[in-house]
Coordinates of C-alpha atoms in Angstrom, one line a residue:
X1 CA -10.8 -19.9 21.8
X2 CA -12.6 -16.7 21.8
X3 CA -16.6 -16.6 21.4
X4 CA -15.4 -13.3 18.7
X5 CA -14.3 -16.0 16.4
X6 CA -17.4 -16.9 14.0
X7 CA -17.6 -20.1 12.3
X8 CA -18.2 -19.5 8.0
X9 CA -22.1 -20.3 7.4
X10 CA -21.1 -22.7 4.6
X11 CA -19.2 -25.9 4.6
X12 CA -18.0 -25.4 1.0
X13 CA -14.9 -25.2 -0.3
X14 CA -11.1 -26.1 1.4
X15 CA -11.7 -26.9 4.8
X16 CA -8.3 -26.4 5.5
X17 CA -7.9 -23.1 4.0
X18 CA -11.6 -22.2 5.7
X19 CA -10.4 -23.0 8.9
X20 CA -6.7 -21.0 8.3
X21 CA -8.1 -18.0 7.3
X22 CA -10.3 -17.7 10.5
X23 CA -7.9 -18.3 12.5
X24 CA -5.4 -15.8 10.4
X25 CA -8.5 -12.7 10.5
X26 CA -9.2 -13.6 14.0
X27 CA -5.1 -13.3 14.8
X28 CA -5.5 -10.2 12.5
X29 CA -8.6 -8.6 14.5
X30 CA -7.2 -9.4 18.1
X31 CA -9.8 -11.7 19.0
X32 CA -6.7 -14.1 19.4
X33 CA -3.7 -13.1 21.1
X34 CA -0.4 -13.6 21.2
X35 CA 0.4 -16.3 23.3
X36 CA -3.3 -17.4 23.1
X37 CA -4.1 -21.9 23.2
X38 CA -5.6 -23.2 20.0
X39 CA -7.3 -26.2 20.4
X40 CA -7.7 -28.5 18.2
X41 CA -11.1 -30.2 19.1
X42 CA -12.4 -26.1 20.4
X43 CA -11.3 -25.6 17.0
X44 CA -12.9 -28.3 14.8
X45 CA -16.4 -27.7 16.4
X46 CA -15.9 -24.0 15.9
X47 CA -15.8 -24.5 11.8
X48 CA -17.6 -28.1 11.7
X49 CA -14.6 -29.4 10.6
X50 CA -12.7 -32.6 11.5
X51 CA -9.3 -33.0 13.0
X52 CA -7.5 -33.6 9.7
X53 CA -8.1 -29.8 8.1
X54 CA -7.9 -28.6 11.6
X55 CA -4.5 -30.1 11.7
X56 CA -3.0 -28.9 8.2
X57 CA -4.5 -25.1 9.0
X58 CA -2.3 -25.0 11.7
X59 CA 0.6 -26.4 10.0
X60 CA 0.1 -23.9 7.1
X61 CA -0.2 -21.1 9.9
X62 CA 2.6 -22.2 11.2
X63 CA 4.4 -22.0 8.1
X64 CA 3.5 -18.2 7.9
X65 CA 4.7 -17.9 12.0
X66 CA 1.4 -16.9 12.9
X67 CA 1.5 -20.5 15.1
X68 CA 3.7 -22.1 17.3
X69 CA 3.4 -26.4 17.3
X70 CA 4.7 -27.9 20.1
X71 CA 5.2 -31.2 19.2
X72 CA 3.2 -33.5 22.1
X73 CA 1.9 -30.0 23.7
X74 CA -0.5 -28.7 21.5
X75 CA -0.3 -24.9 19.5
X76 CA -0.4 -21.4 20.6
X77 CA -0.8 -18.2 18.6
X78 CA 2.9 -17.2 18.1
X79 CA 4.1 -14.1 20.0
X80 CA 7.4 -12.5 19.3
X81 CA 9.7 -11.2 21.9
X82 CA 10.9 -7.3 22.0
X83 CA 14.0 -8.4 19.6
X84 CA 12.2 -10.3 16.8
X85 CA 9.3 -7.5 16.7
X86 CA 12.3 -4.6 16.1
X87 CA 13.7 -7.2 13.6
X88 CA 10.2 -7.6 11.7
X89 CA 10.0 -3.7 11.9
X90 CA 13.4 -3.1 10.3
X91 CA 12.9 -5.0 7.6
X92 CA 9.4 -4.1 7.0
X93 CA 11.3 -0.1 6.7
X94 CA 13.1 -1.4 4.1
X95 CA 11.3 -3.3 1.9
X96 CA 7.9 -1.3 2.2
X97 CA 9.2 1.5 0.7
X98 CA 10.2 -0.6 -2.1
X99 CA 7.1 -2.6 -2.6
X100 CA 5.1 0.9 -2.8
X101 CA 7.5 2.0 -5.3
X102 CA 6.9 -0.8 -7.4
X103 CA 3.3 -0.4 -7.0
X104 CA 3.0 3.6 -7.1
X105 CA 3.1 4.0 -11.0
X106 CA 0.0 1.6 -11.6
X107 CA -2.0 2.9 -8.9
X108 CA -5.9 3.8 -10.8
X109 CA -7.2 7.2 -9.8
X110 CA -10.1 4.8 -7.9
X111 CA -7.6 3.3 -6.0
X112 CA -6.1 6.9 -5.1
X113 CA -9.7 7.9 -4.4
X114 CA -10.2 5.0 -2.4
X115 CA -7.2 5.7 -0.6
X116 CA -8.0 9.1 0.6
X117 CA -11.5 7.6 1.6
X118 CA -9.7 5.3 3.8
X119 CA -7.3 7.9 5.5
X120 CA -10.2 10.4 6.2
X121 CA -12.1 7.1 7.8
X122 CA -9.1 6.5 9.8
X123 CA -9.1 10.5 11.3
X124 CA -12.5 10.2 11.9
X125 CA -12.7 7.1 14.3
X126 CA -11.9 6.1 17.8
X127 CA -12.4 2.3 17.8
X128 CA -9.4 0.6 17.6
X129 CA -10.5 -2.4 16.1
X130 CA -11.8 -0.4 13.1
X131 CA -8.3 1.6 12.9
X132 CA -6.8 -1.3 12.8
X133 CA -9.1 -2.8 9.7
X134 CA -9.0 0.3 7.8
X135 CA -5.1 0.3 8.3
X136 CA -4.9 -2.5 7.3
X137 CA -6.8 -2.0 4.0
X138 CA -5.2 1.0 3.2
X139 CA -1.6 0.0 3.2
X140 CA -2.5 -3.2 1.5
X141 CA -4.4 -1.2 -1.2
X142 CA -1.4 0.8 -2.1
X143 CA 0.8 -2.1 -2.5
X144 CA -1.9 -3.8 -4.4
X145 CA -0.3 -3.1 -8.2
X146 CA 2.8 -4.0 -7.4
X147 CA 3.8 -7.2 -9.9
X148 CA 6.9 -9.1 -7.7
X149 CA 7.7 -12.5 -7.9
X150 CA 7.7 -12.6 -3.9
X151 CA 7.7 -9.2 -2.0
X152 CA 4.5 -8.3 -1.6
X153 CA 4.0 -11.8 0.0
X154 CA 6.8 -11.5 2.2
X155 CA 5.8 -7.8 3.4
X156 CA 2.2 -9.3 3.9
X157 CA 3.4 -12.2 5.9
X158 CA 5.8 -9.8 8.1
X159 CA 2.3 -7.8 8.7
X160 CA 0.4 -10.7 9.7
X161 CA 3.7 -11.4 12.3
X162 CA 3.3 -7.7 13.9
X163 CA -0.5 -6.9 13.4
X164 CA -1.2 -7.7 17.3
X165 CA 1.1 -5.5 18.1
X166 CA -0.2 -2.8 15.6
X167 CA -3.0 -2.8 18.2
X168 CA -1.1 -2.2 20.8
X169 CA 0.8 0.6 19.2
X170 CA -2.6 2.2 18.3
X171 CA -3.6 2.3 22.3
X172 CA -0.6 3.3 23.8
X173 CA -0.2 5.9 21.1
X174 CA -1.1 9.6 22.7
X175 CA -2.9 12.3 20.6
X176 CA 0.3 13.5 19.2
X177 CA 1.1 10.3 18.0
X178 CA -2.3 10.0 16.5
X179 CA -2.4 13.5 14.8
X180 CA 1.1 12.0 13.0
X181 CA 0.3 9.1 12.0
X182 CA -2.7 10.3 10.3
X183 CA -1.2 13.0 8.8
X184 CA 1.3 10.7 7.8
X185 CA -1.8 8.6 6.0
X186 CA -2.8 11.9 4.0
X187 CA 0.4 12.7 2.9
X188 CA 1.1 9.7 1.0
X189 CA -2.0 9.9 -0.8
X190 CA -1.0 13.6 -1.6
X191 CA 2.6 12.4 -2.7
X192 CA 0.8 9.2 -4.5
X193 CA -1.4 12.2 -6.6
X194 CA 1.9 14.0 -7.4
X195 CA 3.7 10.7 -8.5
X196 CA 6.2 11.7 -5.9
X197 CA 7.1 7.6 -5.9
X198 CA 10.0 9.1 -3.4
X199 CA 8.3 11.3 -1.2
X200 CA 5.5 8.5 -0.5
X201 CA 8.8 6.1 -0.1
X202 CA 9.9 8.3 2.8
X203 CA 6.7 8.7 4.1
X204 CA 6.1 5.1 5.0
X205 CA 9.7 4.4 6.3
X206 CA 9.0 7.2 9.2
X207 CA 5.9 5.9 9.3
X208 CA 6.8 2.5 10.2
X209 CA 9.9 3.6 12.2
X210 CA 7.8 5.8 14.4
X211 CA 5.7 2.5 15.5
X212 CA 8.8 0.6 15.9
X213 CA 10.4 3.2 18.2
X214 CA 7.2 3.5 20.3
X215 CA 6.5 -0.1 20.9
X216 CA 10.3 -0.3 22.1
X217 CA 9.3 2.0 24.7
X218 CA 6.7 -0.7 25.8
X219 CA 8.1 -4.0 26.8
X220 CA 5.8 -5.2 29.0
X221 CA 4.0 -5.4 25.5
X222 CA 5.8 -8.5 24.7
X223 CA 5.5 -9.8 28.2
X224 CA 1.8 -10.1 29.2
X225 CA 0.0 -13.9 28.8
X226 CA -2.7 -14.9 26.0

């Protein structure tokens, strides 16, 4: 357990779900790898919990993949090999562009304002950790008005699955890469303006395919310890 990972000031509330959604924004943040021990006691003193929430935040993580439980071993954050991250990446091609199409039509001109706030953040910054966040936000903003019975949770669980490796991309990606993928991030909102639902579809399947394609290039990636 990494000292980046900050206990909540307050004991209220779900001590499960307090203690799973550390651990999920820490996974999210890279301040726990892939591969990475979780202990359950490092854990426990981390959140001033007790075993028992400890134990059923792991289980629930586990239940979104984000952990691995060995039974009589202990658990690790889960890492996917080479295979399963294409696989995640495929079907995140395919069903993003859907989600955003749901979502496009109901999108607030706030939320488009907010949008291009976010890309311009994203041209302007160098840290990776606050690409990442930003990211993050922005792609989960425009899929935000979406009303599905169960896609946007699936395509938020498949993002939580490949988010350490969204860092990795966003390293090994050279400056024309970069220049893409943010020009990528402008385009949709331009398309989003238009109501060009289509166009902003399209978008985001290169988009996704392009990270997909470079991280294939990269399997030591998938390889290198915790």
């Amino acid at each position: 357990m990494t000292s980046d990972l900050q206990a909540p000031a307050s004991r209220d509330g779900n001590a499960a779900m307090r203690v799973a959604s550390g651990i999920r924004d820490a996974i999210a943040h890279g301040d726990l790898a892939p591969g990475s021990r979780l202990r359950q006691e490092e854990i426990a003193e981390r959140f001033g919990a007790s075993r028992v929430p400890v134990r059923e935040a792991l289980k629930s993580l586990e239940a979104e993949g984000l952990v691995t439980l060995v039974p009589n071993a202990g658990a690790w954050v889960s890492r996917l090999t080479l295979a399963e991250c294409e696989e995640v990446y495929q079907t995140r091609e395919r069903l993003e562009p859907l989600l955003l199409a749901h979502s496009a039509p109901h999108l607030s001109e706030a939320d488009l304002d907010r949008l291009e706030e976010l890309a311009a953040a994203m041209s302007s910054t160098d840290d990776v950790g606050e690409f990442v966040r930003v990211d993050r936000e922005f792609h989960m903003l425009s899929y935000s008005r979406a009303e599905t019975l169960m896609l946007g949770d699936l395509v938020e669980r498949l993002w939580n699955l490949t988010q350490p490796y969204r860092r990795a991309y966003t390293v090994l990606a050279d400056a024309d890469t970069r220049r893409i993928m943010h020009d990528e991030h402008h385009l949709m909102v331009v398309a989003l303006r238009e109501g060009d639902v289509e166009g902003a579809a399209r978008t985001i399947e290169g988009h996704i395919r392009r990270t997909r394609r470079l991280l294939s290039r990269h399997p030591e990636v998938f390889t290198t310890s915790g």
